[in-house]
Amino acid sequence: MSAETGNTLQSTHHATVRSYVDFGNEQELIEILKDPLNYGIFLDDFAANILNLPPEPPKAEEKKKIEEKKIRVKFLRNYYHDDHFDIKDLMLLSGKTLAWISRNNKDNVSNNLQIIGWMYYKKYDSLLTLCENFKNLKSFKIYSEVIELLQKEISKCEEKESLEKCISFLNECPKADGILEESIKNLIEDAINKTHKNDISSQQKLFENWLSTREEKLNEQIQRLSRAQRIVEVEKKQKELEVQEQKLWFFENEEKIDLEIENKEKLHTSTEKNDIDVNDENYIPPEILPKRK
């Protein structure tokens, strides 16, 4: 970001996201959005909705043998993992996101998603505490898909005992009707039906405000440019008038002009006399007398 980033219009963020998506440069856009402090692009609700597109399946890349390079170092830094920005595993990152987002809602679907989130986040202590709390919650109902995911995770992780306890707690809970994926779709459709009219009207007003703001900024820029151009023209006209004045009043000011020329010549000759070449063979340095007491 530069000093001019503060003058960026809100429409710039929206236009940037839209143009990158339209031209199929999603990967470059992701790199920009991952580093907002350097690129100065921040998402709002409407720009984030543009990004809500089904991803294309990644192309299988041929694995190349990587040559190991060993570098001798003087010391090793103490390992530190902040459990946030240092997370590189997409499953861990997705699990943390799902766990944190779903805990803000208290409906049954969000509770089931919170279990899945803590499981993929591999925070088994928090998962065990959560399952024990849900066992005592009368309104909670467990989906069979959640238990199946926990059973699959047992074969992959080392802390099997914690996951087995979680499954035993959840088996005591009443079973939810239907499929978890269908329940999520129904919640999304309900949310869309409730908010899409307000979102559309808000976005229309936002576009109108952006257009008016753009016109205001454009008019201000035109005024600044015209003002600067007028100043340049006035200065140019003043110089032309000074030249014309000298031509018109030349004979009246002839003596004054001659004096100025004469003074300049005297100044030039005096500087030439004082400019003595020290490297000259005939140069005699001045005699320095001692100070009188």
PDB file of C-alpha atoms in Angstrom:
ATOM      1  CA  MET A   1       0.000   0.000   0.000  1.00  0.00           C
ATOM      2  CA  SER A   2       1.063   3.579  -0.618  1.00  0.00           C
ATOM      3  CA  ALA A   3       0.038   6.964   0.732  1.00  0.00           C
ATOM      4  CA  GLU A   4      -2.729   7.140  -1.894  1.00  0.00           C
ATOM      5  CA  THR A   5      -4.390   3.953  -0.601  1.00  0.00           C
ATOM      6  CA  GLY A   6      -6.504   6.032   1.753  1.00  0.00           C
ATOM      7  CA  ASN A   7      -8.112   7.690  -1.268  1.00  0.00           C
ATOM      8  CA  THR A   8      -9.204   4.351  -2.755  1.00  0.00           C
ATOM      9  CA  LEU A   9     -12.936   4.238  -3.439  1.00  0.00           C
ATOM     10  CA  GLN A  10     -15.066   1.412  -2.041  1.00  0.00           C
ATOM     11  CA  SER A  11     -16.055   0.460  -5.566  1.00  0.00           C
ATOM     12  CA  THR A  12     -12.410  -0.340  -6.372  1.00  0.00           C
ATOM     13  CA  HIS A  13     -12.443  -3.457  -4.171  1.00  0.00           C
ATOM     14  CA  HIS A  14     -15.666  -4.685  -5.785  1.00  0.00           C
ATOM     15  CA  ALA A  15     -14.421  -3.949  -9.321  1.00  0.00           C
ATOM     16  CA  THR A  16     -11.094  -5.712  -8.677  1.00  0.00           C
ATOM     17  CA  VAL A  17     -12.764  -8.903  -7.459  1.00  0.00           C
ATOM     18  CA  ARG A  18     -15.281  -8.855 -10.289  1.00  0.00           C
ATOM     19  CA  SER A  19     -12.700  -8.330 -13.042  1.00  0.00           C
ATOM     20  CA  TYR A  20     -10.396 -11.094 -11.771  1.00  0.00           C
ATOM     21  CA  VAL A  21     -13.313 -13.549 -11.560  1.00  0.00           C
ATOM     22  CA  ASP A  22     -14.671 -12.607 -15.008  1.00  0.00           C
ATOM     23  CA  PHE A  23     -11.291 -13.167 -16.659  1.00  0.00           C
ATOM     24  CA  GLY A  24     -10.652 -16.439 -14.837  1.00  0.00           C
ATOM     25  CA  ASN A  25      -7.728 -15.247 -12.706  1.00  0.00           C
ATOM     26  CA  GLU A  26      -9.044 -16.699  -9.448  1.00  0.00           C
ATOM     27  CA  GLN A  27      -5.653 -17.980  -8.278  1.00  0.00           C
ATOM     28  CA  GLU A  28      -4.050 -14.536  -8.583  1.00  0.00           C
ATOM     29  CA  LEU A  29      -7.058 -13.026  -6.805  1.00  0.00           C
ATOM     30  CA  ILE A  30      -6.643 -15.450  -3.899  1.00  0.00           C
ATOM     31  CA  GLU A  31      -3.007 -14.400  -3.508  1.00  0.00           C
ATOM     32  CA  ILE A  32      -4.117 -10.742  -3.441  1.00  0.00           C
ATOM     33  CA  LEU A  33      -6.850 -11.377  -0.859  1.00  0.00           C
ATOM     34  CA  LYS A  34      -4.443 -13.345   1.351  1.00  0.00           C
ATOM     35  CA  ASP A  35      -2.247 -10.245   1.695  1.00  0.00           C
ATOM     36  CA  PRO A  36      -4.622  -7.266   2.124  1.00  0.00           C
ATOM     37  CA  LEU A  37      -2.056  -5.061   3.874  1.00  0.00           C
ATOM     38  CA  ASN A  38       0.253  -5.037   0.844  1.00  0.00           C
ATOM     39  CA  TYR A  39      -2.368  -4.993  -1.919  1.00  0.00           C
ATOM     40  CA  GLY A  40      -5.002  -2.852  -0.164  1.00  0.00           C
ATOM     41  CA  ILE A  41      -7.964  -4.985  -1.326  1.00  0.00           C
ATOM     42  CA  PHE A  42     -10.558  -5.785   1.362  1.00  0.00           C
ATOM     43  CA  LEU A  43     -13.738  -7.816   0.897  1.00  0.00           C
ATOM     44  CA  ASP A  44     -17.226  -6.609   1.715  1.00  0.00           C
ATOM     45  CA  ASP A  45     -20.377  -8.761   1.782  1.00  0.00           C
ATOM     46  CA  PHE A  46     -21.205  -8.227  -1.883  1.00  0.00           C
ATOM     47  CA  ALA A  47     -17.672  -8.847  -3.144  1.00  0.00           C
ATOM     48  CA  ALA A  48     -17.486 -12.006  -1.029  1.00  0.00           C
ATOM     49  CA  ASN A  49     -20.725 -13.251  -2.605  1.00  0.00           C
ATOM     50  CA  ILE A  50     -19.099 -13.031  -6.049  1.00  0.00           C
ATOM     51  CA  LEU A  51     -16.425 -15.444  -4.823  1.00  0.00           C
ATOM     52  CA  ASN A  52     -19.054 -17.963  -3.715  1.00  0.00           C
ATOM     53  CA  LEU A  53     -18.591 -20.181  -6.789  1.00  0.00           C
ATOM     54  CA  PRO A  54     -18.093 -23.969  -6.951  1.00  0.00           C
ATOM     55  CA  PRO A  55     -14.370 -24.678  -7.330  1.00  0.00           C
ATOM     56  CA  GLU A  56     -13.097 -26.655 -10.297  1.00  0.00           C
ATOM     57  CA  PRO A  57     -11.457 -29.996  -9.511  1.00  0.00           C
ATOM     58  CA  PRO A  58      -7.686 -29.538  -9.335  1.00  0.00           C
ATOM     59  CA  LYS A  59      -5.583 -31.068 -12.065  1.00  0.00           C
ATOM     60  CA  ALA A  60      -3.380 -33.944 -11.018  1.00  0.00           C
ATOM     61  CA  GLU A  61       0.239 -32.906 -11.210  1.00  0.00           C
ATOM     62  CA  GLU A  62       3.073 -35.286 -11.773  1.00  0.00           C
ATOM     63  CA  LYS A  63       5.199 -35.633  -8.696  1.00  0.00           C
ATOM     64  CA  LYS A  64       8.771 -34.662  -9.320  1.00  0.00           C
ATOM     65  CA  LYS A  65      11.670 -35.863  -7.264  1.00  0.00           C
ATOM     66  CA  ILE A  66      12.980 -33.006  -5.207  1.00  0.00           C
ATOM     67  CA  GLU A  67      16.657 -32.971  -4.459  1.00  0.00           C
ATOM     68  CA  GLU A  68      17.313 -32.442  -0.788  1.00  0.00           C
ATOM     69  CA  LYS A  69      19.660 -29.598  -0.012  1.00  0.00           C
ATOM     70  CA  LYS A  70      21.305 -29.570   3.388  1.00  0.00           C
ATOM     71  CA  ILE A  71      22.440 -26.226   4.695  1.00  0.00           C
ATOM     72  CA  ARG A  72      24.673 -25.824   7.722  1.00  0.00           C
ATOM     73  CA  VAL A  73      23.325 -23.242  10.146  1.00  0.00           C
ATOM     74  CA  LYS A  74      24.864 -21.772  13.277  1.00  0.00           C
ATOM     75  CA  PHE A  75      21.778 -22.212  15.434  1.00  0.00           C
ATOM     76  CA  LEU A  76      18.125 -23.222  15.287  1.00  0.00           C
ATOM     77  CA  ARG A  77      15.337 -20.954  16.433  1.00  0.00           C
ATOM     78  CA  ASN A  78      12.893 -22.241  19.016  1.00  0.00           C
ATOM     79  CA  TYR A  79       9.844 -23.641  17.255  1.00  0.00           C
ATOM     80  CA  TYR A  80       6.704 -21.577  17.764  1.00  0.00           C
ATOM     81  CA  HIS A  81       3.283 -22.233  16.255  1.00  0.00           C
ATOM     82  CA  ASP A  82       0.643 -19.540  16.801  1.00  0.00           C
ATOM     83  CA  ASP A  83      -2.177 -21.950  15.833  1.00  0.00           C
ATOM     84  CA  HIS A  84      -3.633 -19.371  13.470  1.00  0.00           C
ATOM     85  CA  PHE A  85      -1.417 -17.809  10.805  1.00  0.00           C
ATOM     86  CA  ASP A  86       0.985 -20.760  10.957  1.00  0.00           C
ATOM     87  CA  ILE A  87      -1.710 -23.263   9.956  1.00  0.00           C
ATOM     88  CA  LYS A  88      -0.879 -24.539   6.458  1.00  0.00           C
ATOM     89  CA  ASP A  89      -2.978 -27.726   6.410  1.00  0.00           C
ATOM     90  CA  LEU A  90      -6.285 -26.961   4.650  1.00  0.00           C
ATOM     91  CA  MET A  91      -8.194 -29.546   6.702  1.00  0.00           C
ATOM     92  CA  LEU A  92      -7.009 -28.002   9.973  1.00  0.00           C
ATOM     93  CA  LEU A  93      -7.812 -24.526   8.699  1.00  0.00           C
ATOM     94  CA  SER A  94     -11.273 -25.600   7.496  1.00  0.00           C
ATOM     95  CA  GLY A  95     -11.948 -27.350  10.788  1.00  0.00           C
ATOM     96  CA  LYS A  96     -11.012 -24.300  12.836  1.00  0.00           C
ATOM     97  CA  THR A  97     -13.161 -22.049  10.637  1.00  0.00           C
ATOM     98  CA  LEU A  98     -16.144 -24.408  10.861  1.00  0.00           C
ATOM     99  CA  ALA A  99     -15.818 -24.788  14.643  1.00  0.00           C
ATOM    100  CA  TRP A 100     -15.570 -21.060  15.301  1.00  0.00           C
ATOM    101  CA  ILE A 101     -18.359 -20.026  12.938  1.00  0.00           C
ATOM    102  CA  SER A 102     -20.854 -22.695  14.000  1.00  0.00           C
ATOM    103  CA  ARG A 103     -20.470 -21.958  17.725  1.00  0.00           C
ATOM    104  CA  ASN A 104     -22.100 -18.553  17.202  1.00  0.00           C
ATOM    105  CA  ASN A 105     -25.453 -20.231  16.424  1.00  0.00           C
ATOM    106  CA  LYS A 106     -27.375 -22.504  18.778  1.00  0.00           C
ATOM    107  CA  ASP A 107     -29.525 -24.455  16.288  1.00  0.00           C
ATOM    108  CA  ASN A 108     -29.155 -28.214  15.926  1.00  0.00           C
ATOM    109  CA  VAL A 109     -27.389 -28.134  12.545  1.00  0.00           C
ATOM    110  CA  SER A 110     -24.774 -25.682  13.841  1.00  0.00           C
ATOM    111  CA  ASN A 111     -24.134 -27.910  16.859  1.00  0.00           C
ATOM    112  CA  ASN A 112     -23.480 -30.900  14.583  1.00  0.00           C
ATOM    113  CA  LEU A 113     -21.199 -28.811  12.379  1.00  0.00           C
ATOM    114  CA  GLN A 114     -19.318 -27.663  15.461  1.00  0.00           C
ATOM    115  CA  ILE A 115     -18.540 -31.294  16.291  1.00  0.00           C
ATOM    116  CA  ILE A 116     -17.189 -31.851  12.770  1.00  0.00           C
ATOM    117  CA  GLY A 117     -15.142 -28.664  13.010  1.00  0.00           C
ATOM    118  CA  TRP A 118     -13.403 -29.579  16.269  1.00  0.00           C
ATOM    119  CA  MET A 119     -12.754 -33.073  14.893  1.00  0.00           C
ATOM    120  CA  TYR A 120     -10.974 -31.804  11.748  1.00  0.00           C
ATOM    121  CA  TYR A 121      -9.233 -29.153  13.849  1.00  0.00           C
ATOM    122  CA  LYS A 122      -7.876 -32.072  15.913  1.00  0.00           C
ATOM    123  CA  LYS A 123      -8.760 -30.408  19.209  1.00  0.00           C
ATOM    124  CA  TYR A 124      -9.971 -33.633  20.789  1.00  0.00           C
ATOM    125  CA  ASP A 125     -10.165 -32.256  24.340  1.00  0.00           C
ATOM    126  CA  SER A 126     -12.550 -29.521  23.231  1.00  0.00           C
ATOM    127  CA  LEU A 127     -14.453 -32.070  21.148  1.00  0.00           C
ATOM    128  CA  LEU A 128     -14.876 -34.401  24.126  1.00  0.00           C
ATOM    129  CA  THR A 129     -16.131 -31.574  26.356  1.00  0.00           C
ATOM    130  CA  LEU A 130     -18.553 -30.457  23.639  1.00  0.00           C
ATOM    131  CA  CYS A 131     -19.979 -33.954  23.106  1.00  0.00           C
ATOM    132  CA  GLU A 132     -20.459 -34.374  26.856  1.00  0.00           C
ATOM    133  CA  ASN A 133     -22.364 -31.077  27.008  1.00  0.00           C
ATOM    134  CA  PHE A 134     -24.543 -32.023  24.032  1.00  0.00           C
ATOM    135  CA  LYS A 135     -25.399 -35.331  25.699  1.00  0.00           C
ATOM    136  CA  ASN A 136     -27.069 -33.358  28.504  1.00  0.00           C
ATOM    137  CA  LEU A 137     -28.763 -30.935  26.090  1.00  0.00           C
ATOM    138  CA  LYS A 138     -32.378 -31.998  25.551  1.00  0.00           C
ATOM    139  CA  SER A 139     -32.849 -30.129  22.260  1.00  0.00           C
ATOM    140  CA  PHE A 140     -29.769 -31.684  20.637  1.00  0.00           C
ATOM    141  CA  LYS A 141     -30.135 -34.408  18.011  1.00  0.00           C
ATOM    142  CA  ILE A 142     -27.206 -36.121  16.349  1.00  0.00           C
ATOM    143  CA  TYR A 143     -26.984 -36.853  12.631  1.00  0.00           C
ATOM    144  CA  SER A 144     -25.747 -40.292  11.646  1.00  0.00           C
ATOM    145  CA  GLU A 145     -23.225 -38.749   9.220  1.00  0.00           C
ATOM    146  CA  VAL A 146     -21.414 -37.084  12.125  1.00  0.00           C
ATOM    147  CA  ILE A 147     -20.924 -40.385  13.935  1.00  0.00           C
ATOM    148  CA  GLU A 148     -19.683 -41.982  10.697  1.00  0.00           C
ATOM    149  CA  LEU A 149     -17.081 -39.228  10.279  1.00  0.00           C
ATOM    150  CA  LEU A 150     -15.901 -39.752  13.858  1.00  0.00           C
ATOM    151  CA  GLN A 151     -15.563 -43.493  13.258  1.00  0.00           C
ATOM    152  CA  LYS A 152     -13.461 -42.861  10.140  1.00  0.00           C
ATOM    153  CA  GLU A 153     -11.265 -40.437  12.077  1.00  0.00           C
ATOM    154  CA  ILE A 154     -10.503 -43.098  14.722  1.00  0.00           C
ATOM    155  CA  SER A 155      -8.483 -45.117  12.220  1.00  0.00           C
ATOM    156  CA  LYS A 156      -6.358 -42.066  11.287  1.00  0.00           C
ATOM    157  CA  CYS A 157      -5.554 -40.456  14.641  1.00  0.00           C
ATOM    158  CA  GLU A 158      -3.566 -41.560  17.666  1.00  0.00           C
ATOM    159  CA  GLU A 159      -6.006 -40.374  20.347  1.00  0.00           C
ATOM    160  CA  LYS A 160      -8.554 -43.104  19.712  1.00  0.00           C
ATOM    161  CA  GLU A 161      -9.746 -43.179  23.304  1.00  0.00           C
ATOM    162  CA  SER A 162     -11.039 -39.591  23.186  1.00  0.00           C
ATOM    163  CA  LEU A 163     -12.921 -40.185  19.947  1.00  0.00           C
ATOM    164  CA  GLU A 164     -14.435 -43.420  21.258  1.00  0.00           C
ATOM    165  CA  LYS A 165     -15.737 -41.528  24.297  1.00  0.00           C
ATOM    166  CA  CYS A 166     -17.186 -38.871  21.985  1.00  0.00           C
ATOM    167  CA  ILE A 167     -19.000 -41.534  19.972  1.00  0.00           C
ATOM    168  CA  SER A 168     -20.359 -43.155  23.146  1.00  0.00           C
ATOM    169  CA  PHE A 169     -21.697 -39.784  24.352  1.00  0.00           C
ATOM    170  CA  LEU A 170     -23.317 -39.036  21.000  1.00  0.00           C
ATOM    171  CA  ASN A 171     -24.897 -42.495  20.741  1.00  0.00           C
ATOM    172  CA  GLU A 172     -26.884 -41.643  23.877  1.00  0.00           C
ATOM    173  CA  CYS A 173     -28.389 -38.601  22.125  1.00  0.00           C
ATOM    174  CA  PRO A 174     -31.591 -38.835  20.070  1.00  0.00           C
ATOM    175  CA  LYS A 175     -31.114 -39.256  16.324  1.00  0.00           C
ATOM    176  CA  ALA A 176     -31.988 -36.448  13.916  1.00  0.00           C
ATOM    177  CA  ASP A 177     -34.324 -37.083  10.997  1.00  0.00           C
ATOM    178  CA  GLY A 178     -33.087 -36.602   7.463  1.00  0.00           C
ATOM    179  CA  ILE A 179     -29.621 -35.980   6.077  1.00  0.00           C
ATOM    180  CA  LEU A 180     -27.224 -33.325   7.367  1.00  0.00           C
ATOM    181  CA  GLU A 181     -26.437 -32.020   3.870  1.00  0.00           C
ATOM    182  CA  GLU A 182     -30.139 -31.526   3.086  1.00  0.00           C
ATOM    183  CA  SER A 183     -30.656 -29.716   6.397  1.00  0.00           C
ATOM    184  CA  ILE A 184     -27.775 -27.359   5.579  1.00  0.00           C
ATOM    185  CA  LYS A 185     -29.253 -26.670   2.125  1.00  0.00           C
ATOM    186  CA  ASN A 186     -32.647 -25.907   3.675  1.00  0.00           C
ATOM    187  CA  LEU A 187     -31.086 -23.452   6.127  1.00  0.00           C
ATOM    188  CA  ILE A 188     -29.194 -21.740   3.301  1.00  0.00           C
ATOM    189  CA  GLU A 189     -32.341 -21.447   1.171  1.00  0.00           C
ATOM    190  CA  ASP A 190     -34.287 -20.020   4.119  1.00  0.00           C
ATOM    191  CA  ALA A 191     -31.544 -17.476   4.759  1.00  0.00           C
ATOM    192  CA  ILE A 192     -31.513 -16.521   1.066  1.00  0.00           C
ATOM    193  CA  ASN A 193     -35.281 -16.058   1.001  1.00  0.00           C
ATOM    194  CA  LYS A 194     -35.128 -13.830   4.081  1.00  0.00           C
ATOM    195  CA  THR A 195     -32.246 -11.635   3.021  1.00  0.00           C
ATOM    196  CA  HIS A 196     -31.998 -11.598  -0.789  1.00  0.00           C
ATOM    197  CA  LYS A 197     -34.482  -8.730  -1.275  1.00  0.00           C
ATOM    198  CA  ASN A 198     -32.691  -6.539   1.261  1.00  0.00           C
ATOM    199  CA  ASP A 199     -29.301  -7.473  -0.211  1.00  0.00           C
ATOM    200  CA  ILE A 200     -30.400  -6.564  -3.738  1.00  0.00           C
ATOM    201  CA  SER A 201     -31.874  -3.219  -2.684  1.00  0.00           C
ATOM    202  CA  SER A 202     -28.801  -2.436  -0.571  1.00  0.00           C
ATOM    203  CA  GLN A 203     -26.484  -3.245  -3.458  1.00  0.00           C
ATOM    204  CA  GLN A 204     -28.516  -1.079  -5.847  1.00  0.00           C
ATOM    205  CA  LYS A 205     -28.256   1.865  -3.445  1.00  0.00           C
ATOM    206  CA  LEU A 206     -24.567   1.140  -2.999  1.00  0.00           C
ATOM    207  CA  PHE A 207     -23.955   1.257  -6.756  1.00  0.00           C
ATOM    208  CA  GLU A 208     -25.834   4.568  -6.972  1.00  0.00           C
ATOM    209  CA  ASN A 209     -23.692   6.004  -4.166  1.00  0.00           C
ATOM    210  CA  TRP A 210     -20.542   4.766  -5.894  1.00  0.00           C
ATOM    211  CA  LEU A 211     -21.577   6.461  -9.149  1.00  0.00           C
ATOM    212  CA  SER A 212     -22.274   9.777  -7.414  1.00  0.00           C
ATOM    213  CA  THR A 213     -19.001   9.534  -5.469  1.00  0.00           C
ATOM    214  CA  ARG A 214     -17.117   8.772  -8.680  1.00  0.00           C
ATOM    215  CA  GLU A 215     -18.628  11.827 -10.402  1.00  0.00           C
ATOM    216  CA  GLU A 216     -17.748  14.056  -7.427  1.00  0.00           C
ATOM    217  CA  LYS A 217     -14.138  12.840  -7.379  1.00  0.00           C
ATOM    218  CA  LEU A 218     -13.901  13.226 -11.151  1.00  0.00           C
ATOM    219  CA  ASN A 219     -15.212  16.804 -11.008  1.00  0.00           C
ATOM    220  CA  GLU A 220     -12.778  17.643  -8.196  1.00  0.00           C
ATOM    221  CA  GLN A 221      -9.893  16.281 -10.252  1.00  0.00           C
ATOM    222  CA  ILE A 222     -10.998  18.255 -13.327  1.00  0.00           C
ATOM    223  CA  GLN A 223     -11.164  21.443 -11.233  1.00  0.00           C
ATOM    224  CA  ARG A 224      -7.668  20.832  -9.832  1.00  0.00           C
ATOM    225  CA  LEU A 225      -6.241  20.249 -13.298  1.00  0.00           C
ATOM    226  CA  SER A 226      -7.946  23.313 -14.777  1.00  0.00           C
ATOM    227  CA  ARG A 227      -6.753  25.452 -11.846  1.00  0.00           C
ATOM    228  CA  ALA A 228      -3.174  24.264 -12.319  1.00  0.00           C
ATOM    229  CA  GLN A 229      -3.418  24.912 -16.057  1.00  0.00           C
ATOM    230  CA  ARG A 230      -4.706  28.442 -15.477  1.00  0.00           C
ATOM    231  CA  ILE A 231      -1.821  29.156 -13.092  1.00  0.00           C
ATOM    232  CA  VAL A 232       0.678  28.004 -15.737  1.00  0.00           C
ATOM    233  CA  GLU A 233      -0.996  30.185 -18.361  1.00  0.00           C
ATOM    234  CA  VAL A 234      -0.986  33.240 -16.047  1.00  0.00           C
ATOM    235  CA  GLU A 235       2.729  32.792 -15.275  1.00  0.00           C
ATOM    236  CA  LYS A 236       3.475  32.437 -18.984  1.00  0.00           C
ATOM    237  CA  LYS A 237       1.481  35.605 -19.737  1.00  0.00           C
ATOM    238  CA  GLN A 238       3.337  37.514 -17.007  1.00  0.00           C
ATOM    239  CA  LYS A 239       6.700  36.579 -18.539  1.00  0.00           C
ATOM    240  CA  GLU A 240       5.509  37.677 -21.976  1.00  0.00           C
ATOM    241  CA  LEU A 241       4.332  41.021 -20.551  1.00  0.00           C
ATOM    242  CA  GLU A 242       7.698  41.559 -18.842  1.00  0.00           C
ATOM    243  CA  VAL A 243       9.512  41.000 -22.149  1.00  0.00           C
ATOM    244  CA  GLN A 244       7.167  43.379 -23.957  1.00  0.00           C
ATOM    245  CA  GLU A 245       7.599  45.972 -21.202  1.00  0.00           C
ATOM    246  CA  GLN A 246      11.378  45.837 -21.577  1.00  0.00           C
ATOM    247  CA  LYS A 247      11.046  46.353 -25.318  1.00  0.00           C
ATOM    248  CA  LEU A 248       8.591  49.254 -25.015  1.00  0.00           C
ATOM    249  CA  TRP A 249      10.508  51.102 -22.259  1.00  0.00           C
ATOM    250  CA  PHE A 250      13.996  50.305 -23.508  1.00  0.00           C
ATOM    251  CA  PHE A 251      15.002  53.900 -24.366  1.00  0.00           C
ATOM    252  CA  GLU A 252      13.611  55.337 -21.097  1.00  0.00           C
ATOM    253  CA  ASN A 253      15.509  52.724 -19.078  1.00  0.00           C
ATOM    254  CA  GLU A 254      18.619  52.652 -21.261  1.00  0.00           C
ATOM    255  CA  GLU A 255      20.874  54.208 -18.610  1.00  0.00           C
ATOM    256  CA  LYS A 256      19.595  51.833 -15.957  1.00  0.00           C
ATOM    257  CA  ILE A 257      20.192  48.817 -18.217  1.00  0.00           C
ATOM    258  CA  ASP A 258      23.724  50.042 -19.037  1.00  0.00           C
ATOM    259  CA  LEU A 259      24.493  50.351 -15.334  1.00  0.00           C
ATOM    260  CA  GLU A 260      23.288  46.818 -14.687  1.00  0.00           C
ATOM    261  CA  ILE A 261      25.464  45.501 -17.530  1.00  0.00           C
ATOM    262  CA  GLU A 262      28.472  47.444 -16.257  1.00  0.00           C
ATOM    263  CA  ASN A 263      28.019  46.146 -12.703  1.00  0.00           C
ATOM    264  CA  LYS A 264      27.824  42.584 -13.982  1.00  0.00           C
ATOM    265  CA  GLU A 265      31.038  43.043 -15.979  1.00  0.00           C
ATOM    266  CA  LYS A 266      32.861  44.500 -12.950  1.00  0.00           C
ATOM    267  CA  LEU A 267      31.702  41.614 -10.809  1.00  0.00           C
ATOM    268  CA  HIS A 268      32.875  39.139 -13.438  1.00  0.00           C
ATOM    269  CA  THR A 269      36.368  40.703 -13.765  1.00  0.00           C
ATOM    270  CA  SER A 270      36.824  40.882  -9.984  1.00  0.00           C
ATOM    271  CA  THR A 271      36.045  37.198  -9.610  1.00  0.00           C
ATOM    272  CA  GLU A 272      38.519  36.383 -12.378  1.00  0.00           C
ATOM    273  CA  LYS A 273      41.304  38.300 -10.584  1.00  0.00           C
ATOM    274  CA  ASN A 274      40.625  36.550  -7.312  1.00  0.00           C
ATOM    275  CA  ASP A 275      40.585  33.170  -8.985  1.00  0.00           C
ATOM    276  CA  ILE A 276      44.355  32.439  -8.863  1.00  0.00           C
ATOM    277  CA  ASP A 277      45.567  29.013  -9.741  1.00  0.00           C
ATOM    278  CA  VAL A 278      47.401  27.597  -6.720  1.00  0.00           C
ATOM    279  CA  ASN A 279      49.204  25.058  -8.912  1.00  0.00           C
ATOM    280  CA  ASP A 280      50.825  27.859 -10.950  1.00  0.00           C
ATOM    281  CA  GLU A 281      54.654  27.838 -10.662  1.00  0.00           C
ATOM    282  CA  ASN A 282      54.722  31.641 -10.252  1.00  0.00           C
ATOM    283  CA  TYR A 283      52.246  31.562  -7.396  1.00  0.00           C
ATOM    284  CA  ILE A 284      53.659  33.151  -4.212  1.00  0.00           C
ATOM    285  CA  PRO A 285      51.685  32.359  -1.068  1.00  0.00           C
ATOM    286  CA  PRO A 286      50.887  35.299   1.217  1.00  0.00           C
ATOM    287  CA  GLU A 287      53.144  35.947   4.189  1.00  0.00           C
ATOM    288  CA  ILE A 288      51.488  35.185   7.499  1.00  0.00           C
ATOM    289  CA  LEU A 289      52.720  37.434  10.302  1.00  0.00           C
ATOM    290  CA  PRO A 290      52.514  36.489  13.976  1.00  0.00           C
ATOM    291  CA  LYS A 291      49.856  38.089  16.075  1.00  0.00           C
ATOM    292  CA  ARG A 292      50.814  41.178  18.003  1.00  0.00           C
ATOM    293  CA  LYS A 293      50.760  40.785  21.737  1.00  0.00           C
TER     294      LYS A 293
END
